[in-house]
Amino acid sequence: MESLIQPRILKGFRDFLPEAEITRSTLIEKLTDVFRSFGYVPIDTPVMEYSEILLRKSNGETEKQVFRFEDNGGRDVALRFDLTVPFARFTAEHKDELYFPFKRYHIAKVWRGEKPQAGRYREFIQCDFDCVGSDSASSDFEILSLMKAALQAIGVEDITIRMSHRGIFNQFLEKRNLTDKSEDILRTVDKLAKVGKEEVASQLESLTGSNTTAEEILEYITPADTFEQTLTHMEAMAGGESENTRRMREIYAMMEAAGIASSFVLDPSITRGLDYYTGIVYETFLNELPGIGSVCSGGRYDNLAGLYMKEKVPGVGSSIGLDRLIAGLQQLNKLESRKSFIDAEIFCLDKDMMTEYHRLAQTLRQRGVRCEVFPDPKKLLAQYTVAEKKGIPFGITLKKEDVAGNTVTIKNLATREVFENISLDKAIDILLRKN
């Protein structure tokens, strides 16, 4: 006899049972509504790309995390590790079919071969939203405003969005003749929250060959008390006012006008590790659970699409790490749990009445009640048990005499309250929780 294969999944990957997937799907629906309200439209791209496309503008750390292999045709391919690089390829490939500025959202799976840990998996969903074709403070602000609105829509209120500007940091480094080491320095600073100030200082000293320079960098990335004080500090160390510092002041003025400035902090230690960012960058932290890391991050990447096309197309965007966010909200007990989308279960008392059960179900759905018919004439207790396991709030029984009188009996499965032989209109009001 052939032996059975043990059912199992790869480390860092997960199955989602209905309760978990309902939570994720519901959050995605809410996020989608917000993206659309800001004028963003959906796109999709292949999960697999040529490795050259994905890795041309990346560092060694990224390459270590990519699932890369040779396909059956001998092609060097990889699974996408984010949605931004494929979007740059998409923009270049379809530039003649798009309009600019072009605003898109993309909610899909990505893969990274990093070490699994709390809130981090090798397969996870990202929710990206980007605007390409505009290099303006307005576009920068809109992305930041959309981040705030999207998280608010899914009940994430207590957050801090830490932001900075790579351009100002690059001015600071240029003034000290460190431009050739800028990418390594930026990546080192990006590790501050993970490895601490002393380790960053040690790495910076090794990179620059100077303890004094390392201390200057640490001084630069230390924020002051207010947005303006921090920006003035950055500005002074970077050589004075510039287009980049003026851009930050303009963005902050829009935040204040929109009444959302209190959620944002100017933090020059925020650099984002990926190479393609050129302007404003940002990361979002749950105030009650900062240790889980950023749950929404991004920035301006004006030269990314230039890897695939001659024309320069400016862009700015952000990404919500949905699975990490869900893990954080679960730790904080801030996720509403449900096991189905059904409002009511129509119980099967008599298999000969199945036609009437489905007729009733059709009527209820047309009136806005989500319902299903139990398919087998099992004992009523068994049907109750299944409905309760699925978290269905109401049960409906229909007898032959109810059909003629256009009545039903409904039961609240949580409270055990029964409403006997009530009119269909009254039942619908109860099922829709109108009274």
CSV table of C-alpha atoms in Angstrom, one decimal:
chain,number,residue,atom,x,y,z
A,1,MET,CA,0.0,0.0,0.0
A,2,GLU,CA,1.3,3.4,-0.9
A,3,SER,CA,2.3,5.5,2.1
A,4,LEU,CA,0.5,8.7,2.9
A,5,ILE,CA,2.3,12.0,2.4
A,6,GLN,CA,2.5,14.0,5.6
A,7,PRO,CA,0.6,17.3,5.2
A,8,ARG,CA,2.9,20.2,6.1
A,9,ILE,CA,3.9,23.6,4.9
A,10,LEU,CA,7.3,25.4,4.5
A,11,LYS,CA,8.8,27.3,7.4
A,12,GLY,CA,7.8,31.0,7.2
A,13,PHE,CA,4.6,30.2,5.3
A,14,ARG,CA,1.0,29.8,6.6
A,15,ASP,CA,-2.4,28.5,6.0
A,16,PHE,CA,-5.3,30.8,6.8
A,17,LEU,CA,-8.4,29.3,8.3
A,18,PRO,CA,-11.7,31.2,7.7
A,19,GLU,CA,-11.6,33.3,10.8
A,20,ALA,CA,-8.1,34.6,10.1
A,21,GLU,CA,-8.8,35.1,6.4
A,22,ILE,CA,-12.1,36.9,7.1
A,23,THR,CA,-10.2,39.3,9.3
A,24,ARG,CA,-7.6,39.9,6.5
A,25,SER,CA,-10.2,40.2,3.7
A,26,THR,CA,-12.3,42.6,5.7
A,27,LEU,CA,-9.3,44.9,6.3
A,28,ILE,CA,-8.4,44.7,2.6
A,29,GLU,CA,-11.9,45.8,1.7
A,30,LYS,CA,-11.8,48.8,4.0
A,31,LEU,CA,-8.3,49.8,2.7
A,32,THR,CA,-9.5,49.5,-0.9
A,33,ASP,CA,-12.4,51.8,-0.2
A,34,VAL,CA,-10.0,54.5,1.1
A,35,PHE,CA,-7.6,54.1,-1.8
A,36,ARG,CA,-10.4,54.6,-4.2
A,37,SER,CA,-11.7,57.6,-2.4
A,38,PHE,CA,-8.4,59.3,-3.1
A,39,GLY,CA,-8.6,58.5,-6.8
A,40,TYR,CA,-6.3,55.5,-6.8
A,41,VAL,CA,-6.9,52.6,-9.3
A,42,PRO,CA,-6.0,48.9,-9.1
A,43,ILE,CA,-3.3,47.2,-11.1
A,44,ASP,CA,-1.7,43.7,-11.0
A,45,THR,CA,1.7,42.3,-12.0
A,46,PRO,CA,3.2,38.8,-12.3
A,47,VAL,CA,4.5,37.2,-9.1
A,48,MET,CA,7.6,36.2,-11.0
A,49,GLU,CA,10.0,38.5,-12.9
A,50,TYR,CA,13.4,38.2,-14.5
A,51,SER,CA,16.0,38.5,-11.8
A,52,GLU,CA,17.6,41.3,-13.7
A,53,ILE,CA,14.4,43.4,-13.4
A,54,LEU,CA,14.0,42.9,-9.6
A,55,LEU,CA,17.6,43.1,-8.5
A,56,ARG,CA,19.3,45.7,-10.7
A,57,LYS,CA,18.7,48.4,-8.1
A,58,SER,CA,19.2,46.5,-4.8
A,59,ASN,CA,21.9,45.8,-2.3
A,60,GLY,CA,23.5,42.5,-1.3
A,61,GLU,CA,21.1,42.1,1.7
A,62,THR,CA,18.1,42.2,-0.6
A,63,GLU,CA,19.6,39.6,-3.0
A,64,LYS,CA,20.1,37.2,0.0
A,65,GLN,CA,16.4,37.4,0.7
A,66,VAL,CA,15.0,36.8,-2.8
A,67,PHE,CA,13.6,33.5,-3.9
A,68,ARG,CA,15.7,33.1,-7.1
A,69,PHE,CA,16.0,30.1,-9.4
A,70,GLU,CA,16.4,28.9,-12.9
A,71,ASP,CA,13.1,28.0,-14.6
A,72,ASN,CA,12.5,25.1,-16.9
A,73,GLY,CA,13.5,27.3,-19.9
A,74,GLY,CA,16.8,28.2,-18.3
A,75,ARG,CA,15.8,31.7,-17.4
A,76,ASP,CA,17.1,33.5,-14.3
A,77,VAL,CA,13.9,34.4,-12.5
A,78,ALA,CA,12.8,35.4,-9.0
A,79,LEU,CA,9.7,35.9,-7.0
A,80,ARG,CA,8.9,39.6,-6.3
A,81,PHE,CA,10.2,40.8,-2.9
A,82,ASP,CA,8.1,44.0,-3.0
A,83,LEU,CA,5.5,45.6,-5.2
A,84,THR,CA,7.5,48.8,-5.9
A,85,VAL,CA,10.1,47.5,-8.3
A,86,PRO,CA,7.6,45.6,-10.4
A,87,PHE,CA,5.5,48.8,-10.5
A,88,ALA,CA,8.6,50.6,-11.9
A,89,ARG,CA,8.9,48.0,-14.6
A,90,PHE,CA,5.1,48.2,-15.2
A,91,THR,CA,5.3,52.0,-15.6
A,92,ALA,CA,8.2,51.8,-18.2
A,93,GLU,CA,6.5,49.0,-20.1
A,94,HIS,CA,3.1,50.7,-20.3
A,95,LYS,CA,4.1,54.4,-20.3
A,96,ASP,CA,2.3,55.0,-23.6
A,97,GLU,CA,-1.0,53.5,-22.3
A,98,LEU,CA,-0.9,55.4,-18.9
A,99,TYR,CA,-1.8,59.0,-18.0
A,100,PHE,CA,0.3,61.1,-15.7
A,101,PRO,CA,0.1,61.6,-12.8
A,102,PHE,CA,-0.9,58.0,-12.4
A,103,LYS,CA,-2.1,56.8,-9.0
A,104,ARG,CA,-2.3,53.1,-8.4
A,105,TYR,CA,-2.9,50.7,-5.5
A,106,HIS,CA,-1.8,47.1,-5.5
A,107,ILE,CA,-2.7,44.5,-2.8
A,108,ALA,CA,-0.9,41.2,-3.3
A,109,LYS,CA,1.6,38.7,-2.0
A,110,VAL,CA,5.3,39.1,-1.9
A,111,TRP,CA,8.1,36.7,-0.9
A,112,ARG,CA,11.3,37.2,1.1
A,113,GLY,CA,13.6,34.5,2.4
A,114,GLU,CA,14.3,36.2,5.7
A,115,LYS,CA,14.3,34.5,9.1
A,116,PRO,CA,10.7,34.1,10.3
A,117,GLN,CA,9.9,35.8,13.6
A,118,ALA,CA,6.9,37.5,15.3
A,119,GLY,CA,5.1,39.5,12.6
A,120,ARG,CA,7.5,38.5,9.9
A,121,TYR,CA,6.9,35.8,7.4
A,122,ARG,CA,8.5,34.6,4.1
A,123,GLU,CA,5.2,35.0,2.3
A,124,PHE,CA,3.0,38.0,3.2
A,125,ILE,CA,0.7,40.6,1.7
A,126,GLN,CA,1.6,44.2,1.0
A,127,CYS,CA,-0.8,47.0,0.3
A,128,ASP,CA,1.0,49.5,-1.9
A,129,PHE,CA,-0.3,52.9,-3.1
A,130,ASP,CA,1.8,55.1,-5.4
A,131,CYS,CA,1.6,58.3,-7.4
A,132,VAL,CA,4.0,58.6,-10.4
A,133,GLY,CA,4.4,61.5,-12.8
A,134,SER,CA,4.4,64.3,-10.2
A,135,ASP,CA,7.3,65.7,-8.2
A,136,SER,CA,5.4,68.0,-5.9
A,137,ALA,CA,4.8,68.6,-2.2
A,138,SER,CA,1.1,68.0,-3.0
A,139,SER,CA,1.8,64.4,-4.1
A,140,ASP,CA,4.1,63.8,-1.1
A,141,PHE,CA,1.4,65.1,1.3
A,142,GLU,CA,-1.3,63.1,-0.4
A,143,ILE,CA,0.5,59.9,0.2
A,144,LEU,CA,1.1,60.8,3.9
A,145,SER,CA,-2.5,61.8,4.3
A,146,LEU,CA,-3.7,58.6,2.6
A,147,MET,CA,-1.5,56.6,5.1
A,148,LYS,CA,-3.2,58.2,8.0
A,149,ALA,CA,-6.7,57.8,6.5
A,150,ALA,CA,-6.2,54.1,5.5
A,151,LEU,CA,-5.0,53.1,8.9
A,152,GLN,CA,-7.8,55.1,10.6
A,153,ALA,CA,-10.3,53.3,8.4
A,154,ILE,CA,-9.2,49.9,9.8
A,155,GLY,CA,-9.3,51.2,13.4
A,156,VAL,CA,-5.6,52.0,13.8
A,157,GLU,CA,-5.6,55.4,15.5
A,158,ASP,CA,-2.7,55.4,18.0
A,159,ILE,CA,0.2,55.7,15.6
A,160,THR,CA,3.3,57.8,15.0
A,161,ILE,CA,4.5,58.3,11.4
A,162,ARG,CA,8.2,59.2,11.5
A,163,MET,CA,9.5,60.9,8.5
A,164,SER,CA,12.6,62.4,7.1
A,165,HIS,CA,14.2,63.4,3.7
A,166,ARG,CA,17.0,61.5,2.0
A,167,GLY,CA,17.9,64.5,0.0
A,168,ILE,CA,18.8,66.6,3.1
A,169,PHE,CA,20.8,63.7,4.5
A,170,ASN,CA,22.7,63.5,1.2
A,171,GLN,CA,23.4,67.2,1.4
A,172,PHE,CA,24.8,66.7,4.9
A,173,LEU,CA,27.0,63.8,3.6
A,174,GLU,CA,28.2,65.7,0.5
A,175,LYS,CA,29.3,68.6,2.7
A,176,ARG,CA,31.6,66.1,4.4
A,177,ASN,CA,32.8,64.5,1.2
A,178,LEU,CA,31.0,61.2,2.0
A,179,THR,CA,28.9,61.0,-1.1
A,180,ASP,CA,30.7,57.8,-2.3
A,181,LYS,CA,29.8,56.1,1.0
A,182,SER,CA,26.2,57.5,1.3
A,183,GLU,CA,24.4,54.3,0.6
A,184,ASP,CA,26.4,52.3,3.2
A,185,ILE,CA,25.9,55.1,5.8
A,186,LEU,CA,22.2,55.4,5.1
A,187,ARG,CA,21.8,51.6,5.6
A,188,THR,CA,23.8,51.7,8.8
A,189,VAL,CA,21.7,54.5,10.2
A,190,ASP,CA,18.6,52.6,9.2
A,191,LYS,CA,19.6,49.9,11.7
A,192,LEU,CA,19.5,52.3,14.7
A,193,ALA,CA,16.3,51.0,16.2
A,194,LYS,CA,17.4,47.4,15.8
A,195,VAL,CA,21.1,47.4,17.0
A,196,GLY,CA,21.3,50.6,19.1
A,197,LYS,CA,23.3,53.8,19.1
A,198,GLU,CA,26.6,52.3,20.2
A,199,GLU,CA,26.7,49.7,17.5
A,200,VAL,CA,25.7,52.2,14.8
A,201,ALA,CA,28.4,54.5,16.1
A,202,SER,CA,31.0,51.7,15.8
A,203,GLN,CA,29.9,50.8,12.3
A,204,LEU,CA,29.9,54.5,11.2
A,205,GLU,CA,33.4,54.9,12.5
A,206,SER,CA,34.5,51.9,10.5
A,207,LEU,CA,32.8,53.2,7.4
A,208,THR,CA,34.2,56.8,7.6
A,209,GLY,CA,37.5,56.1,9.3
A,210,SER,CA,36.7,58.9,11.8
A,211,ASN,CA,35.2,59.0,15.2
A,212,THR,CA,34.5,62.7,14.8
A,213,THR,CA,32.5,62.1,11.6
A,214,ALA,CA,30.6,59.3,13.2
A,215,GLU,CA,29.7,61.6,16.1
A,216,GLU,CA,28.6,64.3,13.6
A,217,ILE,CA,26.3,61.8,11.8
A,218,LEU,CA,24.8,60.7,15.2
A,219,GLU,CA,24.3,64.4,16.1
A,220,TYR,CA,22.5,64.9,12.7
A,221,ILE,CA,20.1,62.0,13.2
A,222,THR,CA,19.1,63.1,16.7
A,223,PRO,CA,15.7,64.8,16.6
A,224,ALA,CA,14.8,68.0,18.5
A,225,ASP,CA,11.5,68.6,20.3
A,226,THR,CA,9.4,70.0,17.5
A,227,PHE,CA,9.2,69.6,13.7
A,228,GLU,CA,10.5,73.1,13.0
A,229,GLN,CA,13.4,72.7,15.5
A,230,THR,CA,14.4,69.4,14.0
A,231,LEU,CA,14.3,70.7,10.5
A,232,THR,CA,16.3,73.8,11.4
A,233,HIS,CA,18.9,71.5,13.0
A,234,MET,CA,19.0,69.3,9.9
A,235,GLU,CA,19.2,72.4,7.7
A,236,ALA,CA,22.1,73.9,9.6
A,237,MET,CA,24.2,70.7,9.5
A,238,ALA,CA,23.4,70.2,5.8
A,239,GLY,CA,24.6,73.6,4.7
A,240,GLY,CA,21.5,75.8,5.0
A,241,GLU,CA,18.1,76.2,3.3
A,242,SER,CA,17.5,74.2,0.1
A,243,GLU,CA,14.8,73.0,-2.1
A,244,ASN,CA,14.5,69.9,0.0
A,245,THR,CA,14.1,71.8,3.3
A,246,ARG,CA,11.5,74.1,1.7
A,247,ARG,CA,9.6,71.0,0.5
A,248,MET,CA,9.5,69.6,4.0
A,249,ARG,CA,8.1,72.9,5.4
A,250,GLU,CA,5.5,73.0,2.6
A,251,ILE,CA,4.4,69.4,3.4
A,252,TYR,CA,4.1,70.2,7.1
A,253,ALA,CA,2.0,73.3,6.4
A,254,MET,CA,-0.4,71.0,4.6
A,255,MET,CA,-0.5,68.6,7.5
A,256,GLU,CA,-1.4,71.4,9.9
A,257,ALA,CA,-4.1,72.7,7.5
A,258,ALA,CA,-5.6,69.2,7.3
A,259,GLY,CA,-5.4,68.7,11.1
A,260,ILE,CA,-3.2,65.6,11.1
A,261,ALA,CA,0.2,67.1,12.0
A,262,SER,CA,0.1,65.6,15.5
A,263,SER,CA,0.5,62.1,14.1
A,264,PHE,CA,3.8,63.0,12.3
A,265,VAL,CA,7.3,63.4,13.7
A,266,LEU,CA,10.3,64.6,11.9
A,267,ASP,CA,13.0,62.0,12.7
A,268,PRO,CA,16.3,62.3,10.7
A,269,SER,CA,17.3,58.8,11.7
A,270,ILE,CA,14.6,57.4,9.3
A,271,THR,CA,16.4,56.7,6.1
A,272,ARG,CA,14.9,53.5,4.7
A,273,GLY,CA,17.4,50.8,3.6
A,274,LEU,CA,16.5,50.4,0.0
A,275,ASP,CA,18.6,52.3,-2.5
A,276,TYR,CA,15.9,53.8,-4.7
A,277,TYR,CA,14.6,56.4,-2.3
A,278,THR,CA,15.7,59.9,-3.1
A,279,GLY,CA,13.4,62.3,-1.2
A,280,ILE,CA,10.9,62.1,1.7
A,281,VAL,CA,10.9,58.8,3.5
A,282,TYR,CA,8.6,57.6,6.4
A,283,GLU,CA,7.8,54.7,8.7
A,284,THR,CA,4.7,54.1,10.8
A,285,PHE,CA,4.7,52.7,14.3
A,286,LEU,CA,2.0,51.5,16.7
A,287,ASN,CA,2.5,53.6,19.8
A,288,GLU,CA,1.4,50.7,22.0
A,289,LEU,CA,3.7,48.2,20.3
A,290,PRO,CA,6.6,50.0,18.8
A,291,GLY,CA,8.9,46.9,19.0
A,292,ILE,CA,7.0,45.2,16.1
A,293,GLY,CA,8.6,47.7,13.7
A,294,SER,CA,7.1,49.8,10.9
A,295,VAL,CA,3.6,48.7,9.7
A,296,CYS,CA,3.4,51.3,6.9
A,297,SER,CA,6.5,52.8,5.1
A,298,GLY,CA,7.7,54.2,1.9
A,299,GLY,CA,9.1,57.4,0.3
A,300,ARG,CA,9.9,59.3,-2.9
A,301,TYR,CA,11.8,57.4,-5.5
A,302,ASP,CA,12.2,59.7,-8.5
A,303,ASN,CA,14.8,57.7,-10.4
A,304,LEU,CA,13.4,54.1,-10.0
A,305,ALA,CA,11.6,53.9,-13.3
A,306,GLY,CA,14.7,55.3,-15.0
A,307,LEU,CA,16.3,51.8,-14.7
A,308,TYR,CA,13.9,50.7,-17.4
A,309,MET,CA,13.2,53.8,-19.5
A,310,LYS,CA,15.1,56.9,-20.7
A,311,GLU,CA,12.4,59.4,-19.5
A,312,LYS,CA,12.5,60.4,-15.9
A,313,VAL,CA,9.2,59.7,-14.1
A,314,PRO,CA,9.1,61.0,-10.5
A,315,GLY,CA,7.2,58.9,-8.0
A,316,VAL,CA,6.2,58.6,-4.4
A,317,GLY,CA,4.4,55.8,-2.5
A,318,SER,CA,3.9,53.8,0.6
A,319,SER,CA,3.2,50.2,1.6
A,320,ILE,CA,1.2,48.7,4.4
A,321,GLY,CA,2.6,45.4,5.7
A,322,LEU,CA,-0.8,43.9,6.4
A,323,ASP,CA,0.4,40.7,8.0
A,324,ARG,CA,2.7,42.5,10.4
A,325,LEU,CA,0.0,45.0,11.2
A,326,ILE,CA,-2.5,42.2,11.9
A,327,ALA,CA,0.0,40.5,14.2
A,328,GLY,CA,0.4,43.7,16.1
A,329,LEU,CA,-3.3,44.3,16.4
A,330,GLN,CA,-3.8,40.7,17.6
A,331,GLN,CA,-1.3,41.3,20.4
A,332,LEU,CA,-3.2,44.4,21.4
A,333,ASN,CA,-6.6,42.6,21.2
A,334,LYS,CA,-7.9,45.2,18.8
A,335,LEU,CA,-9.2,42.9,16.0
A,336,GLU,CA,-12.8,42.1,15.7
A,337,SER,CA,-13.1,38.3,15.2
A,338,ARG,CA,-15.8,36.6,13.1
A,339,LYS,CA,-16.1,33.1,11.6
A,340,SER,CA,-18.4,33.8,8.7
A,341,PHE,CA,-20.2,36.5,6.8
A,342,ILE,CA,-23.7,35.0,7.3
A,343,ASP,CA,-26.5,36.7,9.2
A,344,ALA,CA,-28.8,33.7,9.4
A,345,GLU,CA,-28.9,29.9,8.9
A,346,ILE,CA,-32.1,28.5,7.5
A,347,PHE,CA,-32.5,25.1,9.2
A,348,CYS,CA,-33.6,22.0,7.3
A,349,LEU,CA,-36.6,20.5,9.2
A,350,ASP,CA,-38.0,18.6,6.2
A,351,LYS,CA,-36.1,17.6,3.1
A,352,ASP,CA,-39.3,17.9,1.1
A,353,MET,CA,-39.4,21.6,1.9
A,354,MET,CA,-36.0,22.3,0.4
A,355,THR,CA,-37.5,24.3,-2.5
A,356,GLU,CA,-39.3,26.6,0.0
A,357,TYR,CA,-36.1,27.0,2.1
A,358,HIS,CA,-34.2,28.2,-1.0
A,359,ARG,CA,-37.2,30.4,-2.0
A,360,LEU,CA,-37.0,32.1,1.4
A,361,ALA,CA,-33.2,32.4,1.1
A,362,GLN,CA,-33.5,34.1,-2.2
A,363,THR,CA,-36.1,36.6,-0.8
A,364,LEU,CA,-33.9,37.3,2.2
A,365,ARG,CA,-30.8,37.9,0.1
A,366,GLN,CA,-32.7,40.3,-2.1
A,367,ARG,CA,-33.7,42.2,1.0
A,368,GLY,CA,-30.0,42.5,2.2
A,369,VAL,CA,-29.9,39.5,4.6
A,370,ARG,CA,-26.9,37.2,4.1
A,371,CYS,CA,-28.0,33.7,4.6
A,372,GLU,CA,-27.6,30.0,3.7
A,373,VAL,CA,-29.7,26.9,3.8
A,374,PHE,CA,-28.5,23.9,5.8
A,375,PRO,CA,-28.3,21.2,3.1
A,376,ASP,CA,-29.2,18.1,5.1
A,377,PRO,CA,-32.2,17.2,7.3
A,378,LYS,CA,-30.0,16.4,10.4
A,379,LYS,CA,-31.2,16.7,14.0
A,380,LEU,CA,-31.9,20.3,14.8
A,381,LEU,CA,-29.3,20.3,17.7
A,382,ALA,CA,-26.6,19.2,15.2
A,383,GLN,CA,-27.6,22.1,12.9
A,384,TYR,CA,-27.5,24.5,15.8
A,385,THR,CA,-24.1,23.3,16.7
A,386,VAL,CA,-22.7,23.9,13.2
A,387,ALA,CA,-24.3,27.4,13.0
A,388,GLU,CA,-22.8,28.3,16.3
A,389,LYS,CA,-19.3,27.1,15.4
A,390,LYS,CA,-19.6,29.3,12.3
A,391,GLY,CA,-20.5,32.3,14.4
A,392,ILE,CA,-23.9,32.8,12.7
A,393,PRO,CA,-26.0,35.0,14.9
A,394,PHE,CA,-29.5,33.9,13.9
A,395,GLY,CA,-31.3,30.6,13.0
A,396,ILE,CA,-34.5,30.4,11.0
A,397,THR,CA,-37.1,27.7,11.0
A,398,LEU,CA,-39.8,27.4,8.3
A,399,LYS,CA,-42.8,25.0,8.6
A,400,LYS,CA,-45.4,24.2,6.0
A,401,GLU,CA,-48.0,26.4,7.7
A,402,ASP,CA,-45.5,29.3,7.7
A,403,VAL,CA,-45.3,29.3,4.0
A,404,ALA,CA,-49.1,30.0,3.6
A,405,GLY,CA,-49.0,32.7,6.3
A,406,ASN,CA,-45.7,34.2,5.1
A,407,THR,CA,-44.3,33.9,8.6
A,408,VAL,CA,-41.1,32.4,10.0
A,409,THR,CA,-39.6,31.7,13.4
A,410,ILE,CA,-36.1,33.1,14.2
A,411,LYS,CA,-33.8,32.4,17.1
A,412,ASN,CA,-30.9,34.5,18.4
A,413,LEU,CA,-28.3,31.7,18.8
A,414,ALA,CA,-26.3,33.7,21.3
A,415,THR,CA,-29.0,34.8,23.7
A,416,ARG,CA,-31.4,32.0,22.9
A,417,GLU,CA,-34.2,34.5,22.4
A,418,VAL,CA,-37.0,33.2,20.1
A,419,PHE,CA,-39.4,35.2,17.9
A,420,GLU,CA,-42.1,32.8,16.9
A,421,ASN,CA,-44.4,33.0,13.8
A,422,ILE,CA,-43.5,36.6,13.0
A,423,SER,CA,-44.0,38.3,9.6
A,424,LEU,CA,-41.2,38.2,7.1
A,425,ASP,CA,-40.9,42.0,7.3
A,426,LYS,CA,-40.5,41.9,11.0
A,427,ALA,CA,-38.0,39.0,10.8
A,428,ILE,CA,-35.9,41.0,8.3
A,429,ASP,CA,-35.9,44.0,10.6
A,430,ILE,CA,-34.5,41.8,13.4
A,431,LEU,CA,-32.0,40.0,11.2
A,432,LEU,CA,-30.7,43.3,9.9
A,433,ARG,CA,-30.5,44.5,13.6
A,434,LYS,CA,-32.9,47.4,13.0
A,435,ASN,CA,-34.6,46.7,16.3
